[in-house]
Short mmCIF file of C-alpha atoms in Angstrom, two decimals:
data_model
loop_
_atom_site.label_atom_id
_atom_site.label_comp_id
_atom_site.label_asym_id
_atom_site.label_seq_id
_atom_site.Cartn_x
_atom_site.Cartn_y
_atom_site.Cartn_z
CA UNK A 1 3.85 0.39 -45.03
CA UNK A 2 7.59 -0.47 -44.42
CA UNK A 3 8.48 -2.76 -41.96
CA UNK A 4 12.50 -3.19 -41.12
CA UNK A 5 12.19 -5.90 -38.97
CA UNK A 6 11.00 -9.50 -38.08
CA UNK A 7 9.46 -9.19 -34.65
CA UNK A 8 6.33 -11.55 -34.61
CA UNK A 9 3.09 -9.09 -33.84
CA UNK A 10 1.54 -11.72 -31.36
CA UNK A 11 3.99 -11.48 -28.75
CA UNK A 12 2.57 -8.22 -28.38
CA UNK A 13 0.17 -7.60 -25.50
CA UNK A 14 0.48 -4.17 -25.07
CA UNK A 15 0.38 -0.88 -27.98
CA UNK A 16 0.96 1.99 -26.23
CA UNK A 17 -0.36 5.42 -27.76
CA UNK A 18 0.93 8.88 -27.62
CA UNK A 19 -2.41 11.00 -28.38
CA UNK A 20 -2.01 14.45 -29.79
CA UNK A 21 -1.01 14.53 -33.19
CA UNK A 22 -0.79 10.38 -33.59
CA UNK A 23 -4.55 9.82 -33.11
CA UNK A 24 -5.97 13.13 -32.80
CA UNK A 25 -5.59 16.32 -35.75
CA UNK A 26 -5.26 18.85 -33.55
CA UNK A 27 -4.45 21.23 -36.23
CA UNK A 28 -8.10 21.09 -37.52
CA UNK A 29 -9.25 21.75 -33.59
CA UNK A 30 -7.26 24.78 -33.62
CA UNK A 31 -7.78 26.36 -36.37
CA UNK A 32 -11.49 26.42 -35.95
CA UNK A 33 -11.10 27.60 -32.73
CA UNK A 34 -9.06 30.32 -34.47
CA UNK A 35 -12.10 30.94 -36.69
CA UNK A 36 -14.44 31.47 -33.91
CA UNK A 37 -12.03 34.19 -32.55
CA UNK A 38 -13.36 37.28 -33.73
CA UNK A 39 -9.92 39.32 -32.80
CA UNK A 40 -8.16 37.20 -34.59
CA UNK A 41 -9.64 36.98 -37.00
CA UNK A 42 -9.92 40.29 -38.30
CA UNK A 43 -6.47 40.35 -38.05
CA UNK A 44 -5.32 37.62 -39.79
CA UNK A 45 -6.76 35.44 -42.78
CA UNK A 46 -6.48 31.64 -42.84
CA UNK A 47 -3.54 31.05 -44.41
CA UNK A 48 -1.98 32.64 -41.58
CA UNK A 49 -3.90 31.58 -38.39
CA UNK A 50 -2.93 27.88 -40.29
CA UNK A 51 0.64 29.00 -39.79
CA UNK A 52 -0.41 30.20 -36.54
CA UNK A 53 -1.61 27.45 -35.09
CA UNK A 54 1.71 25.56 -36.98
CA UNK A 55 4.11 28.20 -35.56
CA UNK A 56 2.34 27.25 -31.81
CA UNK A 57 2.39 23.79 -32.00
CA UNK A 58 6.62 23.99 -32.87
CA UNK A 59 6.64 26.29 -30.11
CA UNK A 60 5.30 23.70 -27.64
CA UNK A 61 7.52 21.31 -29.04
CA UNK A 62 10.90 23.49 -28.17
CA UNK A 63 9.76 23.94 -24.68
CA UNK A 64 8.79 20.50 -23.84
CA UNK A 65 12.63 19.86 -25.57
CA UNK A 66 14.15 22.60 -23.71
CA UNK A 67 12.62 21.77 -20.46
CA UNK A 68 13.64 18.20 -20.66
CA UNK A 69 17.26 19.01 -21.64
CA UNK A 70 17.70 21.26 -18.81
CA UNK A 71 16.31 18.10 -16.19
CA UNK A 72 13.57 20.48 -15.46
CA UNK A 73 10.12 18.97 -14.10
CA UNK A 74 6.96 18.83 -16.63
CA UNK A 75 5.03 21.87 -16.41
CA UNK A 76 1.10 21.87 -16.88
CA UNK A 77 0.36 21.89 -20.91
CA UNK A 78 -1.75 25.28 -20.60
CA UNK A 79 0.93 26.89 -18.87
CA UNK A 80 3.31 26.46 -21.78
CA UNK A 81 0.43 26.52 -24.18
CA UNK A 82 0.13 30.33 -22.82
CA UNK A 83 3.60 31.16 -22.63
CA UNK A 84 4.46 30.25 -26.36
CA UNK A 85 0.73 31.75 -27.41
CA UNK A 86 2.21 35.10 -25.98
CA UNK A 87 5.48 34.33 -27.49
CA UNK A 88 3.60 34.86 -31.05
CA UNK A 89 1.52 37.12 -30.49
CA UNK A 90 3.86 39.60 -29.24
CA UNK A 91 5.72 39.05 -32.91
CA UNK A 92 2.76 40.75 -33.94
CA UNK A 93 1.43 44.26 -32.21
CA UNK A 94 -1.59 44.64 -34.03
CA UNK A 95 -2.57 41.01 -32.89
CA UNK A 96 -1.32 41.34 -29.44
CA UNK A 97 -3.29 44.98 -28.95
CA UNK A 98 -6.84 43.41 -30.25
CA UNK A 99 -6.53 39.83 -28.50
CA UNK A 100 -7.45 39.82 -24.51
CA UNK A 101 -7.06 37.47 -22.11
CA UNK A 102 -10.03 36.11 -22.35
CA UNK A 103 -9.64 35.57 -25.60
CA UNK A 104 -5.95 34.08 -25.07
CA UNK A 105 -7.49 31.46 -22.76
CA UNK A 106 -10.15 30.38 -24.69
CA UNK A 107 -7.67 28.99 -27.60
CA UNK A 108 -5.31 27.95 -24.96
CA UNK A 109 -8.42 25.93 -23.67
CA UNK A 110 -9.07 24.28 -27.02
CA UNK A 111 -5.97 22.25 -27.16
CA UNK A 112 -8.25 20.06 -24.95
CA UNK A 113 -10.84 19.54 -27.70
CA UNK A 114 -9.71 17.71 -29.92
CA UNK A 115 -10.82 15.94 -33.57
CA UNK A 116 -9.71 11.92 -33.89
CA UNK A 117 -7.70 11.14 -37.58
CA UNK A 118 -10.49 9.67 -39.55
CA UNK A 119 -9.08 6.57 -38.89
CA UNK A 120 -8.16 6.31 -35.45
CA UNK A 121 -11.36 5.29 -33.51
CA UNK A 122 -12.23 2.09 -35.47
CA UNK A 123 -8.55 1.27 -35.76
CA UNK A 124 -8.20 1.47 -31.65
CA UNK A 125 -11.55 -0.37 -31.23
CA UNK A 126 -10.19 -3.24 -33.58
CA UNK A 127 -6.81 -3.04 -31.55
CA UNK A 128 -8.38 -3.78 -28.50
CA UNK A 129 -9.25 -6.92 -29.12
CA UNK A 130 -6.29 -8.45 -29.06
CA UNK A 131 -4.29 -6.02 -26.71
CA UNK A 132 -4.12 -3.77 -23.80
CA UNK A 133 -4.42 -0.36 -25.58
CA UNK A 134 -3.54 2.79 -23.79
CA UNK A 135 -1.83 6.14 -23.43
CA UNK A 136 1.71 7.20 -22.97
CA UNK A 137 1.64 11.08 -23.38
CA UNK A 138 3.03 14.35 -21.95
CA UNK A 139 0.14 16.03 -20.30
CA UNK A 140 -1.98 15.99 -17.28
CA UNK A 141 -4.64 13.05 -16.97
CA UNK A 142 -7.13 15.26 -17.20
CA UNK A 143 -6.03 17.16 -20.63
CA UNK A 144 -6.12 13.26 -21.90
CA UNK A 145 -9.65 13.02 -20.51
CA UNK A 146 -10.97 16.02 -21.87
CA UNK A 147 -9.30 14.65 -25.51
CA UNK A 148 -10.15 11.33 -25.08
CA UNK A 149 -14.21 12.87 -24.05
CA UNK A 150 -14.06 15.54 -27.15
CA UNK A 151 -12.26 13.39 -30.01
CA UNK A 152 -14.43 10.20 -29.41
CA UNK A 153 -11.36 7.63 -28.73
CA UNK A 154 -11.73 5.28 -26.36
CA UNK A 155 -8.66 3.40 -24.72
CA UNK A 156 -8.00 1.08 -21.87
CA UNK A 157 -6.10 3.09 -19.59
CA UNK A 158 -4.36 6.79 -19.92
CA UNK A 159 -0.90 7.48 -18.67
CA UNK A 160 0.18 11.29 -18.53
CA UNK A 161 3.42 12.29 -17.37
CA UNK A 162 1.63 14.13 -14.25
CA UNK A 163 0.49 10.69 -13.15
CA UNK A 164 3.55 8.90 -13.34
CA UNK A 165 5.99 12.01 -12.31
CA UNK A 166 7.95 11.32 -15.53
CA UNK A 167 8.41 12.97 -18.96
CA UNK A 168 8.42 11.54 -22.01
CA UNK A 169 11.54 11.30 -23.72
CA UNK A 170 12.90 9.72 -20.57
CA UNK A 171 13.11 5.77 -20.94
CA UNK A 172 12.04 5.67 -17.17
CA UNK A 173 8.54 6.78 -18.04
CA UNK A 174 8.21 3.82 -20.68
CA UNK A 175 9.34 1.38 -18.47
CA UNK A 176 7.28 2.75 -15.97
CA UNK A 177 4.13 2.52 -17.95
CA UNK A 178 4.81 -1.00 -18.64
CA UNK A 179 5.75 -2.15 -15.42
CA UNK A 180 2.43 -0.98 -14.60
CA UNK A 181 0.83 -3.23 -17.76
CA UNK A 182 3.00 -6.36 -16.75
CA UNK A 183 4.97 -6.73 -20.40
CA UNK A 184 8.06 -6.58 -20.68
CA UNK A 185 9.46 -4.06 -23.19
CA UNK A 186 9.32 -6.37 -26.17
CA UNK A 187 5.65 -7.34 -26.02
CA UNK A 188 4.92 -3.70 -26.18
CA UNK A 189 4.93 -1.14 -29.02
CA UNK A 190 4.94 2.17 -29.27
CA UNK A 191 3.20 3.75 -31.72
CA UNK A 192 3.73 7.58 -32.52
CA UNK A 193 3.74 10.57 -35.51
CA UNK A 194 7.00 12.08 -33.70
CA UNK A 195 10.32 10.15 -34.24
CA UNK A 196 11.70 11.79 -30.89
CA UNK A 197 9.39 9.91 -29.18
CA UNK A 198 10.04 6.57 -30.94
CA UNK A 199 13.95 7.00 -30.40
CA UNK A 200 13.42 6.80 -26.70
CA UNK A 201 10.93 3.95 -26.66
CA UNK A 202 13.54 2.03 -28.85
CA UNK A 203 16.51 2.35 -26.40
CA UNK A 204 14.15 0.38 -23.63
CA UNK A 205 13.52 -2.65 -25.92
CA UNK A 206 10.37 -1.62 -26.96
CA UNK A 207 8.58 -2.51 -30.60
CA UNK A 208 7.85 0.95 -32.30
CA UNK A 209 5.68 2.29 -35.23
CA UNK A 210 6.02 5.34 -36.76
CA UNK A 211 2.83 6.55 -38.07
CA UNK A 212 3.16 9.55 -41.04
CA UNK A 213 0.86 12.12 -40.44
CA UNK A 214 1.22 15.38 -42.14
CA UNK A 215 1.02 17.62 -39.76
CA UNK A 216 3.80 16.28 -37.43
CA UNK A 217 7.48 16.00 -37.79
CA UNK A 218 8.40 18.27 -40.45
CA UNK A 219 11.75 19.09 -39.20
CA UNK A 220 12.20 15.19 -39.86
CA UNK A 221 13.94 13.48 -42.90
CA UNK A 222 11.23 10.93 -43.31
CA UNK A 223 13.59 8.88 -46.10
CA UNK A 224 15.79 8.61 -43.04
CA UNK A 225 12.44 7.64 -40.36
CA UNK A 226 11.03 5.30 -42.51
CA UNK A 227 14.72 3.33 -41.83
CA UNK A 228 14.51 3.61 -37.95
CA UNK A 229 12.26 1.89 -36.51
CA UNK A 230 10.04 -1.59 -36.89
CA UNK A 231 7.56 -0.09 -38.69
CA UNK A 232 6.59 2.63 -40.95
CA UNK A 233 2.75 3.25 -41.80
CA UNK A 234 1.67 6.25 -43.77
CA UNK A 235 -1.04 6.50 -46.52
CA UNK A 236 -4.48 8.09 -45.85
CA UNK A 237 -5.09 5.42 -42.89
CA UNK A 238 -1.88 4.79 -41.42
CA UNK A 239 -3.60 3.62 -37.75
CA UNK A 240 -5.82 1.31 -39.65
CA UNK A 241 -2.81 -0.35 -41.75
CA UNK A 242 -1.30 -0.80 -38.13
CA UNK A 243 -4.65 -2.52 -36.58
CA UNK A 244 -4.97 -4.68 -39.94
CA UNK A 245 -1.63 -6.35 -39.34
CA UNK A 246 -3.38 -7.18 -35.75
CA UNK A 247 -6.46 -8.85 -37.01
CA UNK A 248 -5.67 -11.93 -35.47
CA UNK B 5 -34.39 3.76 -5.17
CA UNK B 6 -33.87 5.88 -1.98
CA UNK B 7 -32.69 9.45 -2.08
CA UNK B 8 -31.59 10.99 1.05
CA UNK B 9 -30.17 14.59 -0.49
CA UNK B 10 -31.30 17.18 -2.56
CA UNK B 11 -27.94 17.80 -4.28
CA UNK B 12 -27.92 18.61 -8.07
CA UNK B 13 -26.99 16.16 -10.23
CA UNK B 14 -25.94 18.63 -12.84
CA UNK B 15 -23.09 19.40 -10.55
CA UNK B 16 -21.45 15.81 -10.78
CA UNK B 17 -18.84 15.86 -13.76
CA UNK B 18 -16.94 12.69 -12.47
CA UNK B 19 -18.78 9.49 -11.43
CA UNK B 20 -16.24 7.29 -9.34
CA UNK B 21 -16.55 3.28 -9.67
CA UNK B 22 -15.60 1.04 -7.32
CA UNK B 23 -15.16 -2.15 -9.66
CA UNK B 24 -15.04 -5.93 -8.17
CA UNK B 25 -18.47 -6.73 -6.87
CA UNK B 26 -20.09 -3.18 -7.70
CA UNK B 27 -19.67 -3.32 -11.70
CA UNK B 28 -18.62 -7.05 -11.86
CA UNK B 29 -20.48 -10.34 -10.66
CA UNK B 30 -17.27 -12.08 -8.89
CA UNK B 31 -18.92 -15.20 -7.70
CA UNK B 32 -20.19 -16.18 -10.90
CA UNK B 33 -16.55 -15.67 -12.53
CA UNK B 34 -14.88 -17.90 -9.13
CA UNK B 35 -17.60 -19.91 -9.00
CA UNK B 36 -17.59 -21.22 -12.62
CA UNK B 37 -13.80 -21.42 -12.43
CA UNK B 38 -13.83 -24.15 -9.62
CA UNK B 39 -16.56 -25.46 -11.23
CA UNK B 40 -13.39 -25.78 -14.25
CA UNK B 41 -11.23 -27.54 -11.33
CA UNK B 42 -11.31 -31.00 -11.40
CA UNK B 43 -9.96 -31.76 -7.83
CA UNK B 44 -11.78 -28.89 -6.17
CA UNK B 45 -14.81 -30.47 -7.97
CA UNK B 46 -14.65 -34.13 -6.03
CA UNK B 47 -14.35 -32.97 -3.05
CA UNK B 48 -16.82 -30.50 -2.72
CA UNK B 49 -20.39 -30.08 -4.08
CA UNK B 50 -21.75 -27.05 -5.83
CA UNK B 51 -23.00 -25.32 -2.29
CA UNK B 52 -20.09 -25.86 -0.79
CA UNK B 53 -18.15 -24.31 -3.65
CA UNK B 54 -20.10 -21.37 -3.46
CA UNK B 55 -19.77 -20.99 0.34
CA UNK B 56 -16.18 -21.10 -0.25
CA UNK B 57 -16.06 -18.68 -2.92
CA UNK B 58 -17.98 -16.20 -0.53
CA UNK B 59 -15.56 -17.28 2.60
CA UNK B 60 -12.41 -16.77 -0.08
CA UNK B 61 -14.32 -12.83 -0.72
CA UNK B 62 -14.58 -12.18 2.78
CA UNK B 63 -11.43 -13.62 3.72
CA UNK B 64 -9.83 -11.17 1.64
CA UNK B 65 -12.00 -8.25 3.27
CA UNK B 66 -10.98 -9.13 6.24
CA UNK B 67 -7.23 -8.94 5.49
CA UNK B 68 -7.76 -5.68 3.55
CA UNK B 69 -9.40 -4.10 6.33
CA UNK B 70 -6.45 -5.68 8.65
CA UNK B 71 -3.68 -4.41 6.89
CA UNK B 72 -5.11 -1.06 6.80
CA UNK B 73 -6.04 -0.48 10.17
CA UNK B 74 -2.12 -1.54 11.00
CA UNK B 75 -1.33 0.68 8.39
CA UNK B 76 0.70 -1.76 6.23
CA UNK B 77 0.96 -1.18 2.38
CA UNK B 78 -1.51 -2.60 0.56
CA UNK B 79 -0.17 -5.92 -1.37
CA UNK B 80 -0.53 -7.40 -4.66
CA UNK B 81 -3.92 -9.31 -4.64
CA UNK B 82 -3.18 -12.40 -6.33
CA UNK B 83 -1.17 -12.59 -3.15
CA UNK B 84 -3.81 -11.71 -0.54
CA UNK B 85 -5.59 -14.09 -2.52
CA UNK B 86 -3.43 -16.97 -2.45
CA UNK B 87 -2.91 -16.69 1.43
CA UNK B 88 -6.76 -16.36 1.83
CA UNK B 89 -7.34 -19.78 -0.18
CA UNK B 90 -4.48 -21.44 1.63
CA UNK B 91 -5.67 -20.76 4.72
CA UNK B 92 -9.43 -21.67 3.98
CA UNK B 93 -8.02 -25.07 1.97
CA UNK B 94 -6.70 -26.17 4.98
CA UNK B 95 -9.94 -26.28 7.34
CA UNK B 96 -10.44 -29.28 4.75
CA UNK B 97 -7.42 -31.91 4.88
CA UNK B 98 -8.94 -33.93 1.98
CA UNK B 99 -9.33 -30.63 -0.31
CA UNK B 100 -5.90 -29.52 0.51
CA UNK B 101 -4.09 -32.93 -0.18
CA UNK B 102 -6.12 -32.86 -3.81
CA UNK B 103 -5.33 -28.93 -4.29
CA UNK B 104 -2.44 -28.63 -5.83
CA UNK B 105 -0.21 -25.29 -6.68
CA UNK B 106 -0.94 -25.56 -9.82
CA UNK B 107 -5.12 -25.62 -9.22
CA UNK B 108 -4.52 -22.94 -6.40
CA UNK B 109 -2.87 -20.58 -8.63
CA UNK B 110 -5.60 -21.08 -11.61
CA UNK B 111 -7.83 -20.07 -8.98
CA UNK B 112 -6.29 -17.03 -8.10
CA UNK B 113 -5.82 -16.19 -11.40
CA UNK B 114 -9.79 -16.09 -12.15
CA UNK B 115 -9.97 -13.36 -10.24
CA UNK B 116 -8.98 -11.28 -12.94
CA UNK B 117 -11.53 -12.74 -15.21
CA UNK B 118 -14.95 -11.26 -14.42
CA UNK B 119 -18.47 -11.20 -15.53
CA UNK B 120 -19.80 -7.47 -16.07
CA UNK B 121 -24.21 -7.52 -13.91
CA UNK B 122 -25.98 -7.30 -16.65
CA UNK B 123 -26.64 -3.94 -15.95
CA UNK B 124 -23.10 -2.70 -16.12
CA UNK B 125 -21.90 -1.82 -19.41
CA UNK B 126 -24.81 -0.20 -20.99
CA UNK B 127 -25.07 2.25 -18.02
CA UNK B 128 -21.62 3.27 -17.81
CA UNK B 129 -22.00 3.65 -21.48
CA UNK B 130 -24.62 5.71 -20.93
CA UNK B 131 -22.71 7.85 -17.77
CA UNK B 132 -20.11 8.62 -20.46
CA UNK B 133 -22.23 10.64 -22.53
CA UNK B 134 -22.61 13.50 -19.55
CA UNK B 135 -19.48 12.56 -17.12
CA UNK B 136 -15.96 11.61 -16.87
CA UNK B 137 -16.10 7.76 -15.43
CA UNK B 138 -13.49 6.04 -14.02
CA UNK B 139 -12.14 3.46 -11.97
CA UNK B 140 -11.06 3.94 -8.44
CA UNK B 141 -10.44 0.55 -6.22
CA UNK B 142 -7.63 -1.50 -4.51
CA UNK B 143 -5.29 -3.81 -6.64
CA UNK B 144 -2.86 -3.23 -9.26
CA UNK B 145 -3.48 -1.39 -12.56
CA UNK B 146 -2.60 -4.92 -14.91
CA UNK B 147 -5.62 -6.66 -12.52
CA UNK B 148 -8.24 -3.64 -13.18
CA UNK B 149 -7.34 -3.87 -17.33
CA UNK B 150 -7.66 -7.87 -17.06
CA UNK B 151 -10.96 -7.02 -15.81
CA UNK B 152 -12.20 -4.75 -17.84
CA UNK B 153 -10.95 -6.50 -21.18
CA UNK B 154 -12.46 -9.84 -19.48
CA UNK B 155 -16.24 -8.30 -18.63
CA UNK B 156 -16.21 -5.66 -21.32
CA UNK B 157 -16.60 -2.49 -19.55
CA UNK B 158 -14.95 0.33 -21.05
CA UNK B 159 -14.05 3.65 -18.42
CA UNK B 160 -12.42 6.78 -19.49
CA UNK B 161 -9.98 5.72 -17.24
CA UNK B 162 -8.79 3.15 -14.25
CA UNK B 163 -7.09 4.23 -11.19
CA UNK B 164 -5.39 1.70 -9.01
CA UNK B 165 -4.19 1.62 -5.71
CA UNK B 166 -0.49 0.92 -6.91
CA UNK B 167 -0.81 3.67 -9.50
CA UNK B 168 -1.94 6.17 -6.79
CA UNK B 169 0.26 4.71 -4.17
CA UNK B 170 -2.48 4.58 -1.62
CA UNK B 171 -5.13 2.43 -0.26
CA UNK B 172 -9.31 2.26 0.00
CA UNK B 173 -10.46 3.64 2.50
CA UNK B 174 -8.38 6.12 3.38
CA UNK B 175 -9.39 9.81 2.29
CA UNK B 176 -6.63 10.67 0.16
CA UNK B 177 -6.77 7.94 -2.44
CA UNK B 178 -10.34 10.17 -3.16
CA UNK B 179 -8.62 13.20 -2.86
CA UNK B 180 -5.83 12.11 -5.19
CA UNK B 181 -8.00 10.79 -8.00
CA UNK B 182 -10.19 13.85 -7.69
CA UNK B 183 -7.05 16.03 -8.00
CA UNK B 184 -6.26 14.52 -11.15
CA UNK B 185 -9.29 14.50 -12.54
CA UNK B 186 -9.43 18.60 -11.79
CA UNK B 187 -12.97 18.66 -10.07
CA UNK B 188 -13.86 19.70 -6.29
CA UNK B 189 -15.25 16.60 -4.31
CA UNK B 190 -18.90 18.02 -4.61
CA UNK B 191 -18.40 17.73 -8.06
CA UNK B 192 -18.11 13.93 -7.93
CA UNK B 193 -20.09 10.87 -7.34
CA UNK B 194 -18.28 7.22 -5.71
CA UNK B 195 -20.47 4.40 -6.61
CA UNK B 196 -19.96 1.40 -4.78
CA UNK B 197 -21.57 -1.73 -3.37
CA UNK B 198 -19.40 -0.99 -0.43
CA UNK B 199 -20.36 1.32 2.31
CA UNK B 200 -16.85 1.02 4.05
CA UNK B 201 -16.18 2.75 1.01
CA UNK B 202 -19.29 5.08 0.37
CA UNK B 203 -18.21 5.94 4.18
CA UNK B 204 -14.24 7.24 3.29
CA UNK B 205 -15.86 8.84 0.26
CA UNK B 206 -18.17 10.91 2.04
CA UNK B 207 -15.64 12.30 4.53
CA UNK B 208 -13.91 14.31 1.65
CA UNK B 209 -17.45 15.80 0.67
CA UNK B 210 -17.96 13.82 -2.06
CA UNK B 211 -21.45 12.62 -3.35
CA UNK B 212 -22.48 8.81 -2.73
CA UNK B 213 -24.65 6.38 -4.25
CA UNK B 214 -24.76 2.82 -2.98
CA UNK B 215 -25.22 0.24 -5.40
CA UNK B 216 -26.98 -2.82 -3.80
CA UNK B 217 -25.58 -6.41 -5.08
CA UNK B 218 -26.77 -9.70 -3.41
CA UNK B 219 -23.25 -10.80 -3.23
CA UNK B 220 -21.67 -7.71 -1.38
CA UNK B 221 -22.11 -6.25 1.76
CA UNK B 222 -24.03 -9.19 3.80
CA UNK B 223 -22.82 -8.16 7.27
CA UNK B 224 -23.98 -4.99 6.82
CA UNK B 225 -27.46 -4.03 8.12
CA UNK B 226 -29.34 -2.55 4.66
CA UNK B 227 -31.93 -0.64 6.54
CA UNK B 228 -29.41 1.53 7.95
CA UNK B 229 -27.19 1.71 4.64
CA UNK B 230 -30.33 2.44 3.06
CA UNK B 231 -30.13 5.91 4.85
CA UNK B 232 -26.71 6.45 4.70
CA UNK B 233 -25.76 8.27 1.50
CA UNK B 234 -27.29 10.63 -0.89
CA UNK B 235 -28.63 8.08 -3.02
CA UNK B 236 -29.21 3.93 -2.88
CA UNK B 237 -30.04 1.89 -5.57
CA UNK B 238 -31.36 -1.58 -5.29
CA UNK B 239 -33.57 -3.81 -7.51
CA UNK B 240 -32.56 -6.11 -10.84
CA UNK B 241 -30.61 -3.50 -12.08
CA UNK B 242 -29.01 -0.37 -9.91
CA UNK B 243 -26.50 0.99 -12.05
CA UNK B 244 -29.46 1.66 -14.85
CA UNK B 245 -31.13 3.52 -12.76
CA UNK B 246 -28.19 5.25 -11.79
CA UNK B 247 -27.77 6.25 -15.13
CA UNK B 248 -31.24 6.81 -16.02
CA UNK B 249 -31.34 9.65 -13.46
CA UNK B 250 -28.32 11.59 -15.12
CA UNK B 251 -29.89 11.20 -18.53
CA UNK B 252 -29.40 15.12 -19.70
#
């Protein structure tokens, strides 16, 4: 754990979550919903549905980029989920011949089932003692529901961009989620495994924590990340670090 | 328990809460809170403290139901609150020359701290297992979190009348929150010690279940509200059998 600054933890009242990635290992979801895809299967072996699901998840990550730098509205997850899915597949014409639509929406589908980071549930639970714990993702609510329902996690409140017409990086949609809490910026942090996320968070006054997780942010120079923001968490338990400097 | 339908309770996938009064025991949280205030306490006995507290509850039904059927926005309720308290503190010129703003705005304030019926948490514990649950009532999304951290209940998720932007008991507040959560109206249960409510609900085709509490509801006439929706629960402890009947 790094920590660049000396903000005092108990002015905070409110640690706001981004989901996918941060408290949930959506790699592992995928990839065994890979495994249970015949068609793909017998196309590809697992060190390439791995890159797969890798290759996807980048994917998702340009669009959601591209769409915001253009000023263009959110668009439902599945929808882009699909489009990028496609994207791949088409890369590969033995893979896009054997895999059907059906097939193509069932993986798309299992975004929303998701597996919590072995330390994410307990860490959140212990969290919420002291603070108003809740969402801040990209998403519809009900994509947060179904990962909230599947993964186990269990937060205070969820706040998708469909419910509060805003996208995340856009500073409006923090302040907006904590105008909603009643905190001001600095007795709130953000906590996220995607230094894009924590940039934008920053510029509205907000306390942020980077957590390291290893399947996030690998475009990232993390000698440069751990620098950036209040605090820096990684290890095997990085959420439970963050809820141990809480234990108040 | 009175059942009315024959509707299949496998269908529901979200169950709908009304909060205040339906999940939560109010008067005991108000009541012990002027029980805390010193110059509400010399002036009036313990009876007359809890007829207040149940004048200060209806008061604010009253102005609820006003401000809807002149279609005005709703308005913060530590606000409707306040006016409410004023107006009752002044019937009493010897409680309202002791009440100072200070006391007055404690009391609103203890609104947000509730007591959970002791039936509460361990069936919506138990509703989570098969359903989405969540929150849908009048007030601001930082009131429903105080409440929920204060009694202990813990919902997938809370939907305010702020958040959605419009007001109990008109249809599309339902429709809204059912939108979100991606199910039909048949496909969803309100529960509520309310039938104003249970009555809006029903319009948009959703299912109904009246919850009977002792402090809720008194001008309404229970042998006709028994009959009203698809299902009513009364007895020491409605919401378990509520739950108890979607154990699956």
């Amino acid at each position: 754990m790094a920590s660049r600054s000396n903000f005092d933890l108990a002015d905070i009242q409110a640690v706001v979550f981004d989901l996918m990635g941060t408290c949930t290992d959506w790699k592992t979801a995928i990839t065994s919903a890979m495994s249970s895809c015949l068609p793909l299967c017998q196309v590809l072996p697992p060190d390439e549905r791995a890159t797969l699901a890798q290759q996807w998840r980048s994917g998702f990550f340009a669009e959601i980029h591209d769409r915001f730098s253009k000023g263009l509205p959110g668009e439902d997850i599945d929808i882009t989920h699909r489009r990028v899915l496609d994207q791949l597949v088409a890369q590969n014409p033995t893979l896009g011949a054997s895999l059907q639509d059906e097939h193509r929406e069932q993986l798309v589908r299992s975004w929303h089932d998701q597996v919590a980071w072995p330390d994410s549930i307990a860490a959140i639970e212990q969290l919420k003692k002291s603070c108003m714990v809740v969402v801040l993702a990209n998403g519809t609510t009900r994509l947060q529901l179904d990962i909230v329902r599947s993964s186990g996690l269990g937060f205070h409140m969820l706040f998708s961009s469909q419910l509060l017409g805003l996208t995340k990086p856009s500073p409006d949609i923090y302040l907006k989620a904590l105008s909603l809490l009643g905190v001001e910026p600095a007795q709130s942090l953000m906590v996220a495994a995607h230094a894009y996320d924590l940039r934008a968070a920053k510029t509205t006054g907000m306390r942020t924590a980077y957590i390291r997780r290893h399947t996030e942010d690998d475009h990232e120079d993390m000698a440069l990340v751990k620098n950036e923001f209040d605090l820096f968490l990684d290890g095997e338990r990085p959420l439970h670090s963050l809820a141990s400097l809480f234990r108040r």
